[in-house]
Coordinates of C-alpha atoms in Angstrom, one line a residue:
M1 CA 77.7 111.5 82.9
E2 CA 77.2 111.5 86.7
R3 CA 78.4 108.3 88.3
L4 CA 76.1 106.1 90.3
R5 CA 77.2 104.5 93.5
I6 CA 77.4 100.7 93.2
S7 CA 74.9 100.2 96.1
K8 CA 72.4 102.1 94.1
V9 CA 73.2 100.3 90.8
L10 CA 72.6 96.9 92.5
E11 CA 69.1 98.1 93.4
T12 CA 68.3 99.3 89.8
A13 CA 66.4 97.3 87.2
P14 CA 68.1 96.6 83.9
S15 CA 67.4 99.1 81.1
S16 CA 68.8 100.5 77.9
N17 CA 70.0 103.6 79.7
K18 CA 73.8 104.0 80.0
I19 CA 75.3 104.5 83.5
T20 CA 78.7 105.4 84.8
V21 CA 80.4 103.7 87.8
C22 CA 83.7 104.2 89.4
G23 CA 85.6 102.0 91.8
W24 CA 88.6 99.8 92.5
V25 CA 89.2 96.5 90.8
R26 CA 88.9 93.5 93.1
T27 CA 89.4 90.8 90.5
Y28 CA 89.8 90.4 86.7
R29 CA 89.1 86.9 85.5
N30 CA 88.9 85.1 82.2
D31 CA 90.0 88.3 80.5
R32 CA 86.4 89.4 80.5
F33 CA 84.9 89.8 84.0
L34 CA 85.8 92.6 86.3
A35 CA 84.6 92.7 90.0
V36 CA 84.6 96.3 91.1
N37 CA 83.8 97.9 94.4
D38 CA 83.4 101.6 95.4
G39 CA 83.0 101.2 99.2
S40 CA 79.2 101.9 99.2
T41 CA 78.4 98.2 99.8
I42 CA 80.0 94.9 100.7
H43 CA 78.9 93.7 97.3
N44 CA 80.8 94.1 94.0
I45 CA 79.4 95.0 90.6
Q46 CA 80.4 92.7 87.7
L47 CA 81.6 94.5 84.6
V48 CA 81.7 92.6 81.4
V49 CA 84.5 93.7 79.0
Q50 CA 84.7 92.6 75.4
R51 CA 88.5 92.4 74.8
E52 CA 88.3 93.3 71.1
D53 CA 86.7 96.7 72.0
F54 CA 89.7 97.9 74.0
D55 CA 93.4 98.4 73.6
E56 CA 95.6 95.6 75.0
S57 CA 97.7 98.2 76.9
L58 CA 94.6 99.3 78.8
L59 CA 93.5 95.8 79.6
K60 CA 96.9 95.0 81.1
Q61 CA 96.4 97.7 83.7
L62 CA 93.2 96.0 85.1
N63 CA 95.0 94.7 88.2
A64 CA 93.6 94.3 91.7
G65 CA 93.7 97.8 93.4
A66 CA 93.5 99.8 90.2
A67 CA 90.9 102.7 90.2
I68 CA 88.7 102.8 87.1
R69 CA 85.7 104.6 85.5
A70 CA 83.4 102.6 83.4
L71 CA 80.4 103.5 81.2
G72 CA 77.9 100.9 80.0
V73 CA 74.5 99.4 80.0
L74 CA 73.0 97.6 83.0
V75 CA 71.7 94.2 82.0
E76 CA 70.4 91.1 83.6
S77 CA 73.4 88.9 84.6
Q78 CA 73.9 85.7 82.7
G79 CA 76.0 84.2 85.5
G80 CA 75.4 83.3 89.1
G81 CA 76.2 85.4 92.1
Q82 CA 74.6 88.6 90.9
S83 CA 71.3 89.8 89.4
V84 CA 72.7 92.5 87.2
E85 CA 76.0 93.4 85.5
I86 CA 77.3 96.1 83.3
Q87 CA 78.2 95.6 79.7
V88 CA 81.1 98.0 79.4
E89 CA 81.3 100.4 76.4
E90 CA 83.9 102.9 77.7
L91 CA 86.7 102.2 80.2
E92 CA 89.2 104.5 81.8
I93 CA 92.1 103.7 84.2
L94 CA 92.1 106.5 86.8
G95 CA 95.0 105.1 88.8
G96 CA 97.0 101.9 88.2
A97 CA 98.2 99.4 90.8
D98 CA 101.4 97.4 90.2
P99 CA 100.4 93.8 91.0
D100 CA 103.9 93.0 92.2
E101 CA 103.7 95.7 94.8
F102 CA 100.0 96.1 95.8
P103 CA 99.8 94.1 99.1
I104 CA 96.0 93.6 99.3
Q105 CA 95.3 90.7 97.1
M106 CA 92.2 88.5 96.9
K107 CA 93.4 86.1 99.5
K108 CA 93.1 85.8 103.3
H109 CA 95.4 88.2 105.1
S110 CA 95.9 88.1 108.9
L111 CA 94.6 91.0 110.9
E112 CA 98.1 91.6 112.3
F113 CA 99.4 92.0 108.7
L114 CA 96.5 94.4 107.8
R115 CA 97.2 96.5 110.9
E116 CA 100.6 97.2 109.4
K117 CA 98.8 98.2 106.2
A118 CA 96.2 100.4 107.9
H119 CA 96.3 102.9 105.0
L120 CA 95.1 100.2 102.7
R121 CA 93.1 97.8 104.8
F122 CA 89.9 99.7 104.2
R123 CA 89.9 98.0 100.8
T124 CA 89.3 94.6 102.2
N125 CA 85.8 93.3 102.7
T126 CA 86.3 92.9 106.5
F127 CA 87.4 96.4 107.1
S128 CA 85.0 98.1 104.7
A129 CA 82.2 96.3 106.6
V130 CA 83.6 97.2 110.0
F131 CA 83.8 100.9 109.2
R132 CA 80.4 101.1 107.5
I133 CA 79.0 99.5 110.7
R134 CA 81.0 102.1 112.8
H135 CA 79.4 104.9 110.8
L136 CA 75.9 103.4 111.4
L137 CA 76.6 103.2 115.1
Q138 CA 77.8 106.8 115.2
F139 CA 74.7 108.0 113.4
A140 CA 72.4 105.9 115.6
V141 CA 74.0 107.4 118.8
H142 CA 73.4 111.0 117.6
K143 CA 69.8 110.1 116.5
F144 CA 69.0 108.5 119.8
F145 CA 70.1 111.4 121.9
H146 CA 68.6 114.0 119.5
D147 CA 65.2 112.1 119.7
Q148 CA 65.5 112.1 123.5
G149 CA 65.9 115.8 123.6
F150 CA 69.6 115.9 124.4
Y151 CA 72.0 118.7 123.3
Q152 CA 75.4 117.7 122.0
L153 CA 78.3 119.5 123.7
H154 CA 81.8 119.8 122.5
T155 CA 84.0 119.6 125.5
P156 CA 87.7 120.5 125.6
I157 CA 90.3 118.1 124.2
I158 CA 93.1 120.1 126.1
T159 CA 92.4 120.3 129.8
G160 CA 94.0 121.3 133.0
S161 CA 92.0 118.7 135.1
D162 CA 92.2 114.9 135.5
A163 CA 88.6 113.7 135.5
E164 CA 89.4 110.2 136.7
G165 CA 92.2 111.2 139.2
A166 CA 94.3 108.4 137.6
G167 CA 97.1 110.6 136.4
E168 CA 97.7 108.6 133.2
M169 CA 97.5 111.6 130.9
F170 CA 99.4 112.9 127.8
K171 CA 101.0 116.3 128.5
V172 CA 100.5 119.2 126.1
T173 CA 103.3 121.8 126.0
T174 CA 105.1 124.3 123.8
L175 CA 108.1 124.5 126.1
D176 CA 111.5 123.6 124.6
L177 CA 112.1 120.1 126.0
E178 CA 115.8 120.5 125.5
N179 CA 115.9 123.7 127.6
L180 CA 113.0 123.6 130.1
P181 CA 112.6 126.7 132.3
K182 CA 113.1 125.8 136.0
L183 CA 111.9 127.1 139.3
E184 CA 114.2 127.5 142.3
D185 CA 113.2 124.0 143.6
G186 CA 114.2 122.5 140.3
S187 CA 110.7 121.8 139.0
T188 CA 109.5 123.0 135.6
D189 CA 108.2 126.6 135.4
F190 CA 104.9 126.0 133.7
S191 CA 104.0 129.7 134.0
Q192 CA 106.1 130.1 130.8
D193 CA 104.1 127.5 129.0
F194 CA 101.3 128.3 126.5
F195 CA 98.5 128.0 129.0
G196 CA 100.6 129.2 132.0
K197 CA 100.1 126.0 133.8
P198 CA 100.3 122.2 133.2
S199 CA 97.8 120.9 130.6
N200 CA 97.0 117.5 129.2
L201 CA 94.9 115.7 126.6
T202 CA 91.5 114.9 128.2
V203 CA 90.6 111.5 129.5
S204 CA 86.9 112.5 129.7
G205 CA 84.5 115.3 128.9
Q206 CA 82.3 114.3 131.8
L207 CA 83.1 117.1 134.3
E208 CA 82.5 119.8 131.7
A209 CA 79.3 118.1 130.5
E210 CA 78.0 118.2 134.1
L211 CA 78.4 122.0 134.1
A212 CA 76.2 122.2 130.9
A213 CA 73.6 119.7 132.2
M214 CA 73.0 122.0 135.2
A215 CA 71.7 124.6 132.8
L216 CA 70.5 122.8 129.7
G217 CA 69.0 119.8 131.5
Q218 CA 70.5 117.0 129.4
V219 CA 73.6 117.0 127.2
Y220 CA 76.0 114.5 125.7
T221 CA 79.5 114.5 124.4
F222 CA 80.9 112.3 121.6
G223 CA 84.6 113.0 121.3
P224 CA 88.1 111.7 121.4
T225 CA 89.7 110.9 124.7
F226 CA 93.3 109.9 125.6
R227 CA 94.9 107.8 128.2
A228 CA 98.7 107.3 128.6
E229 CA 98.3 103.7 129.9
N230 CA 101.1 101.4 128.9
S231 CA 98.8 98.6 128.0
N232 CA 99.0 96.3 125.0
T233 CA 95.8 94.3 125.5
S234 CA 93.1 93.7 122.9
R235 CA 90.8 96.0 124.8
H236 CA 92.9 99.2 125.2
L237 CA 93.9 102.1 123.1
A238 CA 95.8 105.4 123.9
E239 CA 93.3 107.3 121.7
F240 CA 89.6 106.4 121.7
W241 CA 86.1 107.9 121.5
M242 CA 83.7 108.2 124.3
I243 CA 79.9 108.9 124.4
E244 CA 79.1 110.7 127.7
P245 CA 75.5 111.9 128.5
E246 CA 74.7 113.9 131.6
I247 CA 71.2 114.5 132.9
A248 CA 69.9 116.8 135.6
F249 CA 67.2 115.9 138.1
A250 CA 67.9 112.2 137.7
D251 CA 69.2 109.4 139.9
L252 CA 70.9 106.1 139.4
K253 CA 67.7 104.4 138.2
D254 CA 67.3 107.0 135.5
D255 CA 70.9 106.5 134.5
M256 CA 70.5 102.7 134.2
K257 CA 67.3 103.1 132.1
L258 CA 69.0 105.6 129.8
A259 CA 72.0 103.3 129.3
E260 CA 69.8 100.3 128.5
D261 CA 67.6 102.3 126.1
C262 CA 70.6 103.8 124.4
L263 CA 72.3 100.4 123.8
K264 CA 69.1 98.8 122.6
S265 CA 68.4 101.7 120.2
V266 CA 71.7 101.9 118.5
L267 CA 72.1 98.1 118.1
G268 CA 68.5 97.9 116.8
Y269 CA 69.4 100.6 114.2
V270 CA 72.4 98.6 113.0
L271 CA 70.4 95.4 112.8
E272 CA 67.9 97.2 110.6
H273 CA 70.2 99.1 108.4
G274 CA 73.4 97.1 108.3
K275 CA 72.2 93.7 107.4
D276 CA 74.6 93.0 104.5
D277 CA 77.7 93.9 106.4
L278 CA 76.5 92.1 109.6
N279 CA 75.8 89.0 107.5
F280 CA 79.3 89.2 106.0
L281 CA 81.0 89.7 109.4
E282 CA 78.9 86.9 111.0
N283 CA 80.0 84.4 108.2
R284 CA 83.6 85.6 108.6
E285 CA 83.4 84.9 112.3
V286 CA 82.0 81.4 111.8
Q287 CA 84.7 80.6 109.3
S288 CA 87.6 81.9 111.5
E289 CA 86.3 80.1 114.6
K290 CA 86.3 76.7 112.9
Q291 CA 89.9 76.2 113.7
L292 CA 89.3 77.1 117.4
P293 CA 88.4 74.6 120.2
Q294 CA 84.7 74.5 120.8
K295 CA 85.0 76.2 124.2
D296 CA 86.6 79.3 122.5
R297 CA 83.9 79.7 119.9
H298 CA 80.9 82.0 120.2
E299 CA 77.9 80.1 121.4
H300 CA 75.5 82.2 119.3
P301 CA 76.0 83.9 115.9
L302 CA 76.7 87.6 115.8
T303 CA 73.3 88.9 114.8
D304 CA 71.7 86.7 117.4
R305 CA 73.9 88.2 120.1
L306 CA 72.9 91.7 119.1
Q307 CA 69.3 90.7 118.9
N308 CA 69.5 89.2 122.4
V309 CA 70.7 92.5 123.8
V310 CA 67.9 94.5 122.0
E311 CA 65.2 92.1 123.2
S312 CA 66.5 91.3 126.7
E313 CA 65.4 92.8 130.0
F314 CA 68.8 93.7 131.5
A315 CA 69.5 91.8 134.8
H316 CA 70.4 94.0 137.8
M317 CA 72.9 92.9 140.5
T318 CA 74.7 94.7 143.2
Y319 CA 78.5 94.5 143.4
T320 CA 78.1 92.5 146.6
E321 CA 75.8 90.0 144.9
V322 CA 78.3 89.6 142.1
I323 CA 81.2 88.9 144.4
N324 CA 79.1 86.3 146.2
A325 CA 78.2 84.7 142.9
L326 CA 81.8 84.7 141.8
R327 CA 83.0 83.1 145.0
D328 CA 80.3 80.4 144.7
S329 CA 81.2 79.7 141.1
K330 CA 83.0 76.6 139.8
P331 CA 85.9 78.6 138.2
F332 CA 86.6 80.2 141.6
K333 CA 86.4 76.9 143.5
K334 CA 88.7 75.3 140.9
K335 CA 91.0 78.3 141.0
K336 CA 90.5 79.0 137.3
F337 CA 90.2 82.8 137.8
K338 CA 93.5 84.7 137.3
Y339 CA 92.5 87.6 139.5
P340 CA 91.1 87.5 143.1
C341 CA 87.5 88.4 143.8
E342 CA 87.3 89.5 147.4
W343 CA 84.9 92.3 148.4
G344 CA 86.8 95.5 147.6
D345 CA 88.6 94.1 144.5
D346 CA 87.8 95.6 141.1
L347 CA 86.0 93.3 138.7
H348 CA 88.2 92.1 135.8
S349 CA 87.2 91.0 132.3
E350 CA 87.2 87.3 133.2
H351 CA 84.8 88.0 136.1
E352 CA 82.5 90.2 133.9
R353 CA 82.4 87.7 131.1
W354 CA 81.6 84.7 133.4
L355 CA 78.8 86.8 134.9
V356 CA 77.1 87.7 131.6
E357 CA 78.0 84.6 129.6
K358 CA 77.7 81.8 132.1
H359 CA 75.8 83.0 135.2
I360 CA 73.1 85.2 133.7
G361 CA 73.3 84.5 130.0
G362 CA 72.7 88.1 128.9
P363 CA 73.3 91.8 129.7
V364 CA 73.8 92.7 133.4
I365 CA 73.9 96.0 135.1
V366 CA 76.1 95.9 138.3
T367 CA 75.5 98.6 140.9
D368 CA 76.8 99.9 144.2
Y369 CA 80.5 99.4 144.0
P370 CA 83.0 100.1 146.9
A371 CA 83.8 103.8 147.0
E372 CA 87.6 103.1 147.1
I373 CA 87.6 101.6 143.5
K374 CA 85.5 104.2 141.9
A375 CA 86.0 107.9 141.0
F376 CA 85.7 110.8 143.4
Y377 CA 82.6 112.3 141.8
M378 CA 80.4 109.3 142.4
R379 CA 77.6 109.8 144.9
Q380 CA 78.2 108.2 148.3
N381 CA 75.5 105.7 149.4
D382 CA 74.0 105.8 152.9
D383 CA 76.0 102.8 154.0
G384 CA 79.2 105.0 153.8
K385 CA 81.0 102.1 152.0
T386 CA 79.6 102.1 148.5
V387 CA 78.8 104.6 145.8
A388 CA 75.8 104.9 143.4
A389 CA 77.7 103.6 140.4
M390 CA 76.6 101.2 137.7
D391 CA 78.4 99.3 134.9
V392 CA 76.6 97.7 132.0
L393 CA 78.2 94.3 131.0
V394 CA 77.5 92.5 127.7
P395 CA 78.6 89.0 126.5
G396 CA 81.9 88.8 124.7
I397 CA 83.0 92.3 125.8
G398 CA 82.3 92.7 129.5
E399 CA 82.0 96.3 130.5
I400 CA 80.7 98.5 127.7
I401 CA 79.1 101.4 129.8
G402 CA 80.2 102.8 133.2
G403 CA 78.3 105.5 135.0
S404 CA 77.0 106.8 138.3
Q405 CA 74.8 109.3 140.1
R406 CA 77.1 112.3 140.7
E407 CA 77.8 113.6 144.1
E408 CA 75.8 116.8 144.4
R409 CA 76.5 117.6 148.1
L410 CA 79.3 120.1 148.4
D411 CA 80.6 119.0 151.8
I412 CA 80.8 115.3 150.8
L413 CA 82.4 116.2 147.4
K414 CA 85.1 118.2 149.1
K415 CA 85.8 115.3 151.4
K416 CA 86.1 113.0 148.4
C417 CA 88.6 115.4 146.8
A418 CA 90.7 115.2 149.9
D419 CA 90.4 111.4 150.0
F420 CA 91.6 111.2 146.3
N421 CA 94.3 113.8 146.8
I422 CA 92.7 116.2 144.3
P423 CA 93.5 119.8 145.2
E424 CA 90.3 121.9 145.4
D425 CA 91.9 124.7 143.4
H426 CA 92.2 122.3 140.4
V427 CA 88.4 121.7 140.3
W428 CA 87.2 124.9 141.8
W429 CA 84.7 125.4 139.0
Y430 CA 83.3 121.9 139.4
L431 CA 82.8 122.4 143.1
E432 CA 81.2 125.8 142.6
T433 CA 78.3 124.2 140.7
R434 CA 77.4 122.5 144.0
K435 CA 77.1 126.0 145.6
F436 CA 74.6 127.4 143.2
G437 CA 71.4 125.5 142.4
S438 CA 72.8 122.0 143.0
A439 CA 70.5 119.1 142.2
E440 CA 70.8 115.4 141.8
H441 CA 72.2 114.4 138.4
C442 CA 73.8 111.4 136.7
G443 CA 75.5 110.2 133.6
F444 CA 77.6 107.5 132.0
G445 CA 80.4 106.9 129.6
M446 CA 80.2 104.4 126.7
G447 CA 83.5 103.4 125.0
F448 CA 82.6 103.7 121.3
E449 CA 85.2 101.3 120.1
R450 CA 84.0 98.6 122.6
L451 CA 80.5 99.2 121.2
V452 CA 81.9 98.7 117.6
M453 CA 83.7 95.5 118.8
F454 CA 80.5 94.1 120.1
A455 CA 78.5 95.1 117.0
T456 CA 81.0 93.7 114.5
G457 CA 82.3 90.6 116.4
M458 CA 85.9 91.8 116.1
S459 CA 88.0 90.6 118.9
N460 CA 90.7 93.3 118.9
I461 CA 90.0 96.9 119.5
R462 CA 92.7 97.9 117.1
D463 CA 90.6 96.6 114.3
V464 CA 87.6 98.8 114.9
I465 CA 89.3 102.2 114.8
P466 CA 90.8 103.5 111.5
F467 CA 94.3 104.2 112.9
P468 CA 95.0 102.7 116.3
R469 CA 97.2 104.5 118.8
T470 CA 98.9 102.2 121.1
P471 CA 102.3 102.1 123.0
L472 CA 105.2 102.5 120.6
S473 CA 102.7 102.9 117.7
A474 CA 101.6 106.2 116.2
E475 CA 102.0 105.4 112.5
F476 CA 99.9 107.0 109.8

């Protein structure tokens, strides 16, 4: 008999028809009641087992973590906590779980412990909810861009260029590291490597997406990106996913509107379709924050924070206005900020969060940053000091989207390459698009894991990606 997913069973009215479910045992209590979950919902289905109908040897295997198949009749529940339950007639153990060894028990486990058990943490309520929300967000992103007439582009994972000019890239090679070929000057002879030149894992698909946008009009990428930054913060990963749209015949205002519309659309989709998981994560957050000082707790519940972004009109401020506001703030005057905030300094998380959580009280788009702290491809403003860049900041996270109008003028782009020490022969193809039918265009990058953090209320980025890659950690 074909099995039904538990999410479907819980929406089904009791009847005399027999049904089959499969799942993993969460609890087995009073020698009668099994709580089983198959991952399709945060909710378990209760199975009622009559001990006299089954062998004792089988019943002894009904431990937390065991995989089972059950056939029975769906009836109205006689107990509280669920509307329906299954009276079991046939029961099969598909895979046992030794209770003395299975580490995921029905008790509170720390997130740090569960990161060490990343191969099993999906079986907890917290992580099953997080990854169902992650799926909804991913689907919502594709739906938004498809509905807006964008074409998805698969950009290279292996690249010979450094989109950001930061140099923090993972090298890709087939050379024998114990016996590297050398040139006369002692440097490595990359002509003998697989691609005949140095190559790396990409930090961004943006530059390639720009090429396609100049023919297809509007495209987006959604792929893995990599950064060899030796950072162990709660906001950084070595491997992460980026959403990067590029649109032709558009300026910074268009870019800001697209970013705001995208964020509102995907969060609105999750609020509509992920209610059960969001409610669970919201309650989890409330319970976990009870032990924190009031100042460290979220001011508003998770779903209210998401709804606030969906319904808010995003505030707009220039970088200069932000610096002035920061320098006029109480934390600055009382020297509470860890990092300086002089004009020309990059904004740090503490500055961004003060801006959105205390000063504005909602999402903010910051524009017109100093050219020196932004990438070479961003369009130079008429003042000669700033670029047409924009960052979208949200409460609890800070920056979630970063973008700009791209520099479409060949002479200025060449000068920017020189200023950033980027050899023209490394990006000759990028420069060449400015020679043939150049037009104003723009785009942005949204860190997908930061989006998932915001939507789930999780405070560490390692808890919103299945298998986090961080310095000294590439397990699983």
